[in-house]
XYZ file of C-alpha atoms in Angstrom:
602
model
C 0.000 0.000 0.000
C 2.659 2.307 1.265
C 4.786 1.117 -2.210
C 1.485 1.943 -4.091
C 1.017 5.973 -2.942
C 5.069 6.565 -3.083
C 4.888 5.364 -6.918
C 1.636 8.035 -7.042
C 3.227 10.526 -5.453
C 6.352 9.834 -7.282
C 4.202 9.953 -10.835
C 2.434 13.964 -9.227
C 6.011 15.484 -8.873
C 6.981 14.265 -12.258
C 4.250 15.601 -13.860
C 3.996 18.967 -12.002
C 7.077 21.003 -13.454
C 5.276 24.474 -11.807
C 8.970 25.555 -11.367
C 10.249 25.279 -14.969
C 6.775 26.661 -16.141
C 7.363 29.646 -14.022
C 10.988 29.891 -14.768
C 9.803 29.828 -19.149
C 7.327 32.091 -18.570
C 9.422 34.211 -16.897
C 11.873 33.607 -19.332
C 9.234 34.853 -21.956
C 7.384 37.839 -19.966
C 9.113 38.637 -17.041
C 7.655 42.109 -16.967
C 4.168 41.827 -17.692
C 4.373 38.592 -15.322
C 4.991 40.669 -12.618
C 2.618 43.193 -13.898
C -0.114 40.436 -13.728
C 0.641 39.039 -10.344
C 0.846 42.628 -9.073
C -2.714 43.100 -10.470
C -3.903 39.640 -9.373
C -3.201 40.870 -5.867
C -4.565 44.448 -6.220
C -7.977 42.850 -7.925
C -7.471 40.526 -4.364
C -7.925 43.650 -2.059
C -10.039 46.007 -3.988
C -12.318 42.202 -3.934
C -12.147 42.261 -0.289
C -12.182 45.993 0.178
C -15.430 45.809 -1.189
C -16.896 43.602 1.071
C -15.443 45.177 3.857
C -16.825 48.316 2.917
C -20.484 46.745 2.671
C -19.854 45.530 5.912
C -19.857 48.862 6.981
C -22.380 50.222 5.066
C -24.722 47.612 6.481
C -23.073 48.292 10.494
C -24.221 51.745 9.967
C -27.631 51.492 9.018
C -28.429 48.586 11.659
C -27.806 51.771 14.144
C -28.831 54.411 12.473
C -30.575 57.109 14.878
C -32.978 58.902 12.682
C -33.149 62.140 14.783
C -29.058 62.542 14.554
C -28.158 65.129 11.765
C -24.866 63.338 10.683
C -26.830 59.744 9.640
C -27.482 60.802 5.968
C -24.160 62.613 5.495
C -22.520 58.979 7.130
C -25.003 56.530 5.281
C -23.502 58.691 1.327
C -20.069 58.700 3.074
C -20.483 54.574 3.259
C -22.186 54.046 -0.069
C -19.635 56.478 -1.943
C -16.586 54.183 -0.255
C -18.315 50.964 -1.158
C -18.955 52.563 -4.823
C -15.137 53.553 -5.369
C -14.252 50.258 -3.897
C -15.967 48.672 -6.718
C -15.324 50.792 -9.620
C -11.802 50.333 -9.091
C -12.702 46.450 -8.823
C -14.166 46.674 -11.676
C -11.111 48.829 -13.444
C -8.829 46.458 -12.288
C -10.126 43.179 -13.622
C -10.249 44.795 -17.064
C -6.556 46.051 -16.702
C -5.606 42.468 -15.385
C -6.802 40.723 -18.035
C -5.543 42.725 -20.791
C -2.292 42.085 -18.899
C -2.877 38.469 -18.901
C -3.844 38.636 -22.553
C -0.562 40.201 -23.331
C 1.588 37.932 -21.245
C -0.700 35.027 -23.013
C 0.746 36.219 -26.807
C 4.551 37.011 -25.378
C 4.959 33.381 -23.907
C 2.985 32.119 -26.773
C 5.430 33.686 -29.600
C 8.400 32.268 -26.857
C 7.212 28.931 -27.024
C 6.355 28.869 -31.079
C 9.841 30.311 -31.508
C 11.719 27.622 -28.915
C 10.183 25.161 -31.086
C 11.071 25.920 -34.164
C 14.787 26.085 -33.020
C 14.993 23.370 -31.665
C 13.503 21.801 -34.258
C 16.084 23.427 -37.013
C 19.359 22.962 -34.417
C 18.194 18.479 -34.825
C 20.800 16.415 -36.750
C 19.071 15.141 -39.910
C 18.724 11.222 -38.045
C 15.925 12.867 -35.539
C 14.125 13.743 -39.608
C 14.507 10.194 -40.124
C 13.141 9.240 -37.024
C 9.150 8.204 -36.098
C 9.725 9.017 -32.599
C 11.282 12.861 -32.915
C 8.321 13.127 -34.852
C 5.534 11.586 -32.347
C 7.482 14.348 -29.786
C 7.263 17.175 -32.376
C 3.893 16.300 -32.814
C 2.828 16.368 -28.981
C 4.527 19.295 -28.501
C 3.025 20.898 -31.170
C -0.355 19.941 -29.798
C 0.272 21.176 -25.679
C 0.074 24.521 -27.432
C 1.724 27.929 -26.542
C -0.557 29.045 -24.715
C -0.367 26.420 -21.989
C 2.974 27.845 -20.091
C 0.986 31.237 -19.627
C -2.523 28.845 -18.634
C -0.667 27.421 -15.556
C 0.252 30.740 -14.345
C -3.062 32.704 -14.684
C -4.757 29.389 -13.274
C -2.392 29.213 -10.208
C -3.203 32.615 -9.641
C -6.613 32.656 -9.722
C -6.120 29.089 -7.375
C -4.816 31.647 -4.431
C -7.299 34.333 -5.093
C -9.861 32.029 -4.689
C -7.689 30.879 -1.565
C -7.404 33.876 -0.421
C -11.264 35.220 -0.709
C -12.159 31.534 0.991
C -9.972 32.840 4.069
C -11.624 35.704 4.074
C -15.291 34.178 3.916
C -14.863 31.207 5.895
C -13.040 32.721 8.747
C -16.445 34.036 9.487
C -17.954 30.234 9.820
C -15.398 30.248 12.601
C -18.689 32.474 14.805
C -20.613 29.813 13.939
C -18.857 26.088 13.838
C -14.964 25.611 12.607
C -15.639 22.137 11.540
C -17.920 23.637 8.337
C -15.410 24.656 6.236
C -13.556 21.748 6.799
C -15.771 19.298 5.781
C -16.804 21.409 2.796
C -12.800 20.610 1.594
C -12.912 16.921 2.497
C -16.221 16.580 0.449
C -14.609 18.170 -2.735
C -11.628 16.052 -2.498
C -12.981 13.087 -4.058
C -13.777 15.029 -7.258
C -10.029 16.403 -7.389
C -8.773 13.069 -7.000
C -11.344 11.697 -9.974
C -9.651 15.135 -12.226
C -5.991 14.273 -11.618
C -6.745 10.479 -12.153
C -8.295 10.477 -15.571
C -6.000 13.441 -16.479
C -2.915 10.912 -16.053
C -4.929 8.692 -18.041
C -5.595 11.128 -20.549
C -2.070 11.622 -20.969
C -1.192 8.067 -21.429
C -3.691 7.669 -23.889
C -2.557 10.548 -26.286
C 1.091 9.437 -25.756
C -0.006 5.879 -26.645
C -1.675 7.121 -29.662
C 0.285 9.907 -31.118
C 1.874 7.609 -34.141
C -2.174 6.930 -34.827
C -3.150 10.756 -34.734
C 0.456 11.539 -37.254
C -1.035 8.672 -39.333
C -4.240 10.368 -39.667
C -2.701 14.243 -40.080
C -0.544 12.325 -43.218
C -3.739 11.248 -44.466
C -4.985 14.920 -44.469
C -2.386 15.960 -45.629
C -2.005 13.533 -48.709
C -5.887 14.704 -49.713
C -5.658 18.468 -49.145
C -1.816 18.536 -50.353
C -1.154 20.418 -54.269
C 2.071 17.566 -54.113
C -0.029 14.774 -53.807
C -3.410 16.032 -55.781
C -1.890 14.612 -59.777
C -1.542 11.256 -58.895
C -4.888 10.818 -56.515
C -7.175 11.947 -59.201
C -4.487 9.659 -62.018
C -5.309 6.602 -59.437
C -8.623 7.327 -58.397
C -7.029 7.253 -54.398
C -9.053 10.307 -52.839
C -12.037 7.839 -52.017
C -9.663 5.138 -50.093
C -7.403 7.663 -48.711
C -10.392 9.411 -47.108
C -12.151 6.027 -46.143
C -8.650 5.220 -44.215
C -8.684 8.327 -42.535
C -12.573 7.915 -41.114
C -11.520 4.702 -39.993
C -8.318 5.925 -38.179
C -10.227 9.525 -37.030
C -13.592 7.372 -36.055
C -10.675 4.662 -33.883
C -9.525 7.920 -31.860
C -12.504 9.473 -31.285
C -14.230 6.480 -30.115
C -11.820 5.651 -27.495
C -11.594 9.706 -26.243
C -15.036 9.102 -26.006
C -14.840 6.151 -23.946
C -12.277 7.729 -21.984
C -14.604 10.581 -21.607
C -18.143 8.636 -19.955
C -15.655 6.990 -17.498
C -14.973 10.120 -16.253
C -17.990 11.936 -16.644
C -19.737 8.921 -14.607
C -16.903 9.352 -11.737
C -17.572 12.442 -11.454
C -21.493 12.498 -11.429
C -21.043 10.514 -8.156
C -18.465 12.182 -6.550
C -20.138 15.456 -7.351
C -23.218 14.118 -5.910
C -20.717 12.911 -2.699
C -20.235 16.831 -2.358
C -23.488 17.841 -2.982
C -25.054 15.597 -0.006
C -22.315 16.833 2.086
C -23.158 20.369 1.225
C -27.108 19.699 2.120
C -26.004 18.201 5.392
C -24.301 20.819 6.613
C -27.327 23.069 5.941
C -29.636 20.601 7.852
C -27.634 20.745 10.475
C -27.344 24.583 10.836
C -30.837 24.348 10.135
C -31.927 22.267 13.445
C -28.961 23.980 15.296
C -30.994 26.979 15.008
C -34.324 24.805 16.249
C -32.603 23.748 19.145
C -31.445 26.586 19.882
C -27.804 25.896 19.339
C -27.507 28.756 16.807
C -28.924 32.588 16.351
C -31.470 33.423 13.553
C -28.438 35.864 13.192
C -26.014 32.610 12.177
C -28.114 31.000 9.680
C -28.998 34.105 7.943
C -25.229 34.727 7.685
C -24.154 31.050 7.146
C -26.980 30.685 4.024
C -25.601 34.079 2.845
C -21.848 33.157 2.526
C -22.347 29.332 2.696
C -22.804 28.606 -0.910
C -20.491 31.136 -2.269
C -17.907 29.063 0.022
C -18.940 25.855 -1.365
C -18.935 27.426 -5.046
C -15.390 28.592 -4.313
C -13.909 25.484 -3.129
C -15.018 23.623 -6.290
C -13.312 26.664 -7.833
C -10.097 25.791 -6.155
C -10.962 21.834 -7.202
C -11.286 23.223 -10.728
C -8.175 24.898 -10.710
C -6.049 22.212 -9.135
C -7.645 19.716 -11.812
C -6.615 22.340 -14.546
C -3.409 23.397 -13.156
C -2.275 19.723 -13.476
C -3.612 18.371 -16.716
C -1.791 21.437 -18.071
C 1.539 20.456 -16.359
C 0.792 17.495 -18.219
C 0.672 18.798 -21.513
C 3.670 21.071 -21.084
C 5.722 18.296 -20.216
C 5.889 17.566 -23.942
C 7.075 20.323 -24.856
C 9.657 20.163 -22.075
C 10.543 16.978 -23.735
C 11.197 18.051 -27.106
C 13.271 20.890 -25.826
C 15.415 18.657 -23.654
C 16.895 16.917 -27.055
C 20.163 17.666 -28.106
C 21.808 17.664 -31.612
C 23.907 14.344 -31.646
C 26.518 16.463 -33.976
C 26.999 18.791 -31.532
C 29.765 20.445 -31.735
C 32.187 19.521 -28.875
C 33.290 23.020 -28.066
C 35.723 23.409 -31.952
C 35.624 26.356 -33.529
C 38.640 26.053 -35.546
C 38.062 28.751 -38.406
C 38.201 27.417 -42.235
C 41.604 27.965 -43.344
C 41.528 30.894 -46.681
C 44.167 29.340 -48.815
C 42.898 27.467 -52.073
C 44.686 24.673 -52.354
C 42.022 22.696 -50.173
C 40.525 19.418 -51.264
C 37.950 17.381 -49.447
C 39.478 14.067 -48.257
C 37.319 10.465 -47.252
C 39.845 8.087 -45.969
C 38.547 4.755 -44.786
C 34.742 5.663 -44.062
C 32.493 3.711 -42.295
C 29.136 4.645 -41.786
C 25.978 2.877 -40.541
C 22.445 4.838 -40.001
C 21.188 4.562 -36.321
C 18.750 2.126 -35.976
C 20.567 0.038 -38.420
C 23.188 -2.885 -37.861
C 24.148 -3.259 -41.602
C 26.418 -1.101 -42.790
C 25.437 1.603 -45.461
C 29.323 2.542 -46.182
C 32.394 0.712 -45.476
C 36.237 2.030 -46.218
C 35.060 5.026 -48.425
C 38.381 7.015 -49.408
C 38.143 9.121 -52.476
C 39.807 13.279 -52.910
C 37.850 16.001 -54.645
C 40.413 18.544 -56.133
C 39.575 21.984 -56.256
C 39.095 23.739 -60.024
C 37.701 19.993 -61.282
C 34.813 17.844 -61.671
C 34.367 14.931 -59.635
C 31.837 12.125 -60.729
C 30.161 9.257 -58.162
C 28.623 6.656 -60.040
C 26.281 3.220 -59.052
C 23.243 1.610 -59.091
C 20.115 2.274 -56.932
C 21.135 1.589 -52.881
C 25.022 2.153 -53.744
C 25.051 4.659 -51.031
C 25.768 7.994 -53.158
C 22.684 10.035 -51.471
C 24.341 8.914 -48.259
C 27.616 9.409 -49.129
C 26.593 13.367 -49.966
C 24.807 13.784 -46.489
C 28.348 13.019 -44.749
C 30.002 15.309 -47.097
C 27.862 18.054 -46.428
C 27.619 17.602 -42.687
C 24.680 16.228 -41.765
C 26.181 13.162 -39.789
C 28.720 12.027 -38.092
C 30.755 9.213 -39.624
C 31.601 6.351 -37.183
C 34.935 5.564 -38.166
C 37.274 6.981 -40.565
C 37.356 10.726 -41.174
C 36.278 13.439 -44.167
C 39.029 16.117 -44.042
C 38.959 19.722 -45.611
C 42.658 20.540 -46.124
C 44.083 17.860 -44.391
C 42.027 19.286 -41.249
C 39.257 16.734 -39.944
C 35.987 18.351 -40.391
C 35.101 17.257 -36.544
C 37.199 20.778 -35.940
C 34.865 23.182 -37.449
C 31.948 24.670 -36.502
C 29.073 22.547 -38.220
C 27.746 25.672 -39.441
C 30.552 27.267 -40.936
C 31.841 24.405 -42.267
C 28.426 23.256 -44.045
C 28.876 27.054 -45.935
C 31.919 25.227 -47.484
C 29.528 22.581 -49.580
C 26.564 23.399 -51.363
C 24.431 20.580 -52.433
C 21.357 20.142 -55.062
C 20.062 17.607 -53.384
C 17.129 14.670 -55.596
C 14.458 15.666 -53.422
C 15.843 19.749 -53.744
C 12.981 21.798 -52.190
C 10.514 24.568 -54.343
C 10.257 27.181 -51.869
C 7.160 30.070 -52.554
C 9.311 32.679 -52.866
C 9.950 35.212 -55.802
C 12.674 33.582 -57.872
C 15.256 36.360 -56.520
C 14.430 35.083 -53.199
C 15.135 31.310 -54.422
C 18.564 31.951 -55.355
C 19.358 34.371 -52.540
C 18.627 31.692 -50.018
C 22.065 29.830 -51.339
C 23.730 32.476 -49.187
C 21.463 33.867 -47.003
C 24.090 35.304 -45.141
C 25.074 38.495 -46.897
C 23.119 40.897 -48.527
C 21.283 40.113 -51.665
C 23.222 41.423 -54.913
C 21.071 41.608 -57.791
C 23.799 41.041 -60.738
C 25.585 38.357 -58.657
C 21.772 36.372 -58.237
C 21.595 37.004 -62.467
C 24.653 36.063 -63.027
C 24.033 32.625 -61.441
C 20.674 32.202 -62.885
C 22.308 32.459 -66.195
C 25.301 30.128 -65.401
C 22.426 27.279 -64.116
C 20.190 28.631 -67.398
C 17.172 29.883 -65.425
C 17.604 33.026 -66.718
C 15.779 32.363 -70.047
C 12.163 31.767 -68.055
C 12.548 34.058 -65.153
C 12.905 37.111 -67.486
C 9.774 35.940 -69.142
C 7.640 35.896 -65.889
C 5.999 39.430 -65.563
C 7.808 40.845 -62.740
C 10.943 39.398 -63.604
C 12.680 38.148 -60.655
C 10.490 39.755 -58.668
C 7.956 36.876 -59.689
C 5.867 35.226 -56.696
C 7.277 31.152 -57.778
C 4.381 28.128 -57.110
C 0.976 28.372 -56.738
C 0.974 28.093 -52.950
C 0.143 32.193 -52.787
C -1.404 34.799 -54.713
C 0.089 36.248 -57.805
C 2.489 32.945 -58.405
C 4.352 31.459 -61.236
C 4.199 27.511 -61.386
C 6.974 26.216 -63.733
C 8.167 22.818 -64.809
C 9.928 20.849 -62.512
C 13.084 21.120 -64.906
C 12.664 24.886 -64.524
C 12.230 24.468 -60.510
C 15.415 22.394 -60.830
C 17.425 25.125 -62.472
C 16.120 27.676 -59.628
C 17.844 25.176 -57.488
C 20.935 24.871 -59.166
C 21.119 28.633 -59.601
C 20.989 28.647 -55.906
C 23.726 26.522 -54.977
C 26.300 28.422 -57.595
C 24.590 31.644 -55.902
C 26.398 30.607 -52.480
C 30.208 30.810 -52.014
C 31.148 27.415 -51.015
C 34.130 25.438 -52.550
C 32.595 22.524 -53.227
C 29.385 21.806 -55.446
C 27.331 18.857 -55.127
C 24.723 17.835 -57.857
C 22.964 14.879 -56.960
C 20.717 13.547 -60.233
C 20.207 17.865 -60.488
C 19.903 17.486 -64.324
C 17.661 14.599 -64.171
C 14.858 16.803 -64.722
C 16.173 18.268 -67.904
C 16.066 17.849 -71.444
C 19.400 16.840 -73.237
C 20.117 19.767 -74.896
C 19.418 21.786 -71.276
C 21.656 19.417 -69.704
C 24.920 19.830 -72.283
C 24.572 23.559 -72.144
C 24.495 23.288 -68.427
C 27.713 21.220 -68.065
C 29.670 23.477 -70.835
C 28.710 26.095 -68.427
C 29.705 24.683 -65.407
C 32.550 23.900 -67.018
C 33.667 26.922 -68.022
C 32.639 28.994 -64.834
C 33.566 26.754 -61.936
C 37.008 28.043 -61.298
C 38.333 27.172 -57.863
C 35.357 25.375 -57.168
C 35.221 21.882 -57.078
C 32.281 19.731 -58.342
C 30.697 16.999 -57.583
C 28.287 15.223 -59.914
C 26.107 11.651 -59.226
C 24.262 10.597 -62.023
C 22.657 7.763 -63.700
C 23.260 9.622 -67.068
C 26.670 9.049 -68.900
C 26.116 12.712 -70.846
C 26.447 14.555 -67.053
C 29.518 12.301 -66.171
C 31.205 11.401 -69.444
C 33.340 15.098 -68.754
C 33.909 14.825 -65.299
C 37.876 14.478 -64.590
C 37.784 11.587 -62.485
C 35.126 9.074 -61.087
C 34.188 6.406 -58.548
C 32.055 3.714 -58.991
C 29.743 2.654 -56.023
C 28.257 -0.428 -55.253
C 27.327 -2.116 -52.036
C 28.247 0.431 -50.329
C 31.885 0.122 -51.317
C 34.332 2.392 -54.047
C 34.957 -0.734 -56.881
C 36.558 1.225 -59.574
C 37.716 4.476 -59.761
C 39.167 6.768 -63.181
C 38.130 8.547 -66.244
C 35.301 7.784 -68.029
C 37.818 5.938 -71.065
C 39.112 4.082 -68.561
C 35.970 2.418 -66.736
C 34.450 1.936 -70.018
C 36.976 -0.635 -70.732
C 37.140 -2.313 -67.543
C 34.624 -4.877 -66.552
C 32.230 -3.777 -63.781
C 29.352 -1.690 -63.047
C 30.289 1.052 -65.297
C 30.419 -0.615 -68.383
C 27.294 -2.176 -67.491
C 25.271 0.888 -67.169
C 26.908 2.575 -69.903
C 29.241 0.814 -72.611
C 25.943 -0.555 -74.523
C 24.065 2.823 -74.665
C 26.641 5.348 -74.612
C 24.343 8.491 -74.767
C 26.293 11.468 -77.496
């Protein structure tokens, strides 16, 4: 038994965090938190002033002496006090709850904005994991507003405190075991909140992979992505069936969750309500018996019920005050990850020379999750001023191969090295401004088209002829001058006044962007496979001809974008087979002659 309320207990304190609440929402509004507690306890008084001051009002005219010339002059006096009392009342609930509002919007811009660092500052693994995204997803739904919830709820928990004091010290005149029995009866209700509420909360956490199934679902039926090949298959009417079924699974069981609680609480709320009666009957024959004054049961029916109605106020709160703990926990949770690739406290700064090349020696790398291997004992160099190709079939590993190269994971043995420097040394972010990929799944942002190049180096001002100059090099010049506001042009459909293009024409925005930036080393990964031949060829003669100290890298399952390249490595299983110039592969047996020697494309 005793095991059985220590694991309870236990289970409360985990799931009431008021001190990191308060310490966010400080974090968020410290000012107008004060600004609301201050106002809180002003409302408190000016509350209580106003009774007091009825009080008084009521003191005077029980002896009021009708032949004395000051009773009228003290009678206004009274009602004028008891008027200013609650104007200002009245003036200070507004003022507090505009000051709530505001604290409300402060903590809730706080919160939107913690998340969405935290979510950019994740190594790419947490995107290719379903539980970062069931904790993204709960977090998402605890809400902003929450943080700033528990606050104003704890404070109105100890005004109501407070005003019960005040009331119920008067049931003191009468009999000091009222008001406690009026707690003990609306325990059982608390106790009924705070039980379902952890059950509530085991429920969603249970469930959240369900609910994301359901929101991709949504998603797939209201998406422009996914809208082509749901009316090409005829999939809208089994995609929505799907999502009934799922939506109609979760409701049913919040609904189930719902009558067990409702029905708990019907009885325990009627516990309260007997109690409540009883204490009334037994005023009530107190009085009969003599026991009590006409005087006391006048008063007790007078402040009785608005005791009663305050203590389930309190009950309320407590309930509320907890179930949001609850919810904020999970956004505690997603702010208590860290980025596996964190840094390690290097900052070594990029060396400026040019004579840098990007060095593999003897990677290994395996995703996490995983126990086979995805790369074993890569080692390869990519020269500045020339053109690197990386060549195999499907599930080689060349997409991962690029994510290491660019930063987004950690290899687990072996090292990449950038000037004979191990990458481990530099800053992730500075060093990922080194390597600019167009990645196979590159992204079509809503932006005007000057905006979709800019964003390959967001970190300096935009300059016009240098965002031209690229979008002539990656030749998406020749449509973007055609739009109507030039590269001023809203791009996609997604807002008013867009441009949708071709997805070749989306894929030379993209390529446009990553010449745009400044980094050293260029990474194309299948970037042309969206163009025509002709496109293509001009393209590479371009690149060619423009890349200077930059050094190229090109994957492709075309021989026209790596016939050119200067030197290339042939992946498969995960493993560098061959490696040389295109003449050379082509007369070796292996995967390269295989995919090319047959059909060599002119």
């Amino acid at each position: 038994m005793i095991a059985i309320l220590a694991r309870k207990i236990q289970n409360l304190q985990t799931n009431l965090k008021l001190k990191r609440t308060i310490k966010l929402v400080w974090s968020a509004a410290k000012g107008w938190m004060l600004f609301s507690v201050s106002m809180i306890i002003v409302e408190t008084v000016l509350f209580l002033g106003s009774l007091y001051a009825l009080k008084l009002l009521v003191d005077e005219i029980s002896k009021i002496n009708v032949h004395d010339p000051e009773a009228e002059y003290q009678i206004v006096k009274h009602v004028v006090i008891a008027g200013i009392f609650s104007i200002l009342y009245s003036i200070a609930r507004f003022v507090s709850a505009y000051a709530i509002e505001v604290q409300a919007t402060k903590v809730s811009n706080f919160i939107d904005d913690r998340i969405h660092e935290t979510a950019i500052q994740m190594d790419l693994s947490y995107y290719e994991s379903p539980a970062y995204f069931d904790i993204l997803k709960r977090a998402k739904d605890a809400g902003a507003d929450r943080p700033n919830l528990v606050i104003t709820t704890l404070l109105e928990i100890t005004k109501n405190v407070l005003n019960l004091c005040a009331i119920g010290s008067l049931f003191i005149a009468i009999n000091w075991l009222l008001l406690p029995l009026l707690i003990v009866f609306a325990l059982p209700t608390l106790f009924v909140r705070i039980y379902f509420s952890n059950k509530q909360n085991e429920w969603r956490i249970k469930h959240t992979p369900l609910e994301r199934k359901s929101g991709y679902l949504s998603n797939l039926l209201t998406s422009d992505i996914s809208a082509k090949e749901i009316r090409s298959y005829n999939l809208g009417t089994y995609f929505k069936k799907l999502y009934l079924t799922f939506r109609m699974e979760i409701l049913q069981q919040k609904l189930d969750l719902s009558y067990k609680r409702t029905s708990k609480e019907i009885i325990t709320t009627g516990i309260g309500s007997i109690g409540f009666f009883t204490c009334i009957a037994y005023i009530a024959l107190g009085t009969v018996s003599g026991t009590n004054s006409v005087g006391d049961i006048v008063m007790f029916l007078m402040i009785f019920p608005q005791s009663f109605n305050l203590i389930q106020y309190i009950s309320s709160g407590i309930s509320i005050l907890y179930t949001n703990n609850i919810f904020i926990n999970s956004i505690f949770e997603l702010f208590d990850l860290k980025p596996s690739s964190s840094d390690q406290g290097f900052s070594r700064e990029i060396p400026v020379r040019t004579e840098m090349d990007l060095i593999v020696k003897d990677l290994n790398f395996t995703y996490p999750g995983s126990d086979r291997p995805t790369l074993k004992n890569i080692s390869l160099r990519i020269p500045l001023g020339k053109i690197i190709a990386i060549v195999g079939l499907n599930g080689a590993g060349k997409s991962t191969l690029i994510k290491l190269l660019c930063g987004l994971y950690k290899v687990d043995s072996g090292e990449i090295s950038l000037g004979n420097i191990n990458i481990n040394q530099f800053d992730v972010s500075t060093y990922r401004r080194q390597v600019s990929a167009v990645f196979q799944d590159f992204s079509r942002y809503n932006f005007s088209a000057e905006e979709n190049i800019w964003f390959g180096n967001i970190d300096k001002e935009a300059v016009y002829q240098e965002i031209v100059k690229a979008s002539e090099n990656a030749g998406a010049s020749s449509f973007i001058e055609k739009l109507p506001n030039g590269y001023k042009s809203m791009m996609g459909k997604l807002f008013e006044d867009g441009h949708e293009v071709s997805i070749g024409q989306w894929q030379k925005l993209a390529i446009a962007r990553a010449l745009y930036s400044e980094a050293r080393f260029l990474i194309l990964d299948e970037a042309t496979s969206a163009l025509d031949a002709l496109a293509e060829k001009e393209l590479f003669e371009s690149f060619r001809k423009h890349i200077g100290n930059r050094a190229a890298v090109i994957i492709s399952h075309r021989h026209s974008a790596v016939k050119h390249a200067d030197y290339i490595y042939v992946l498969s299983g995960g493993q560098i087979l061959q490696e040389g110039t295109d003449s050379d592969l082509l007369n070796m047996e292996g995967d390269y002659s295989k995919l090319f020697k047959e059909n060599i494309e002119v």
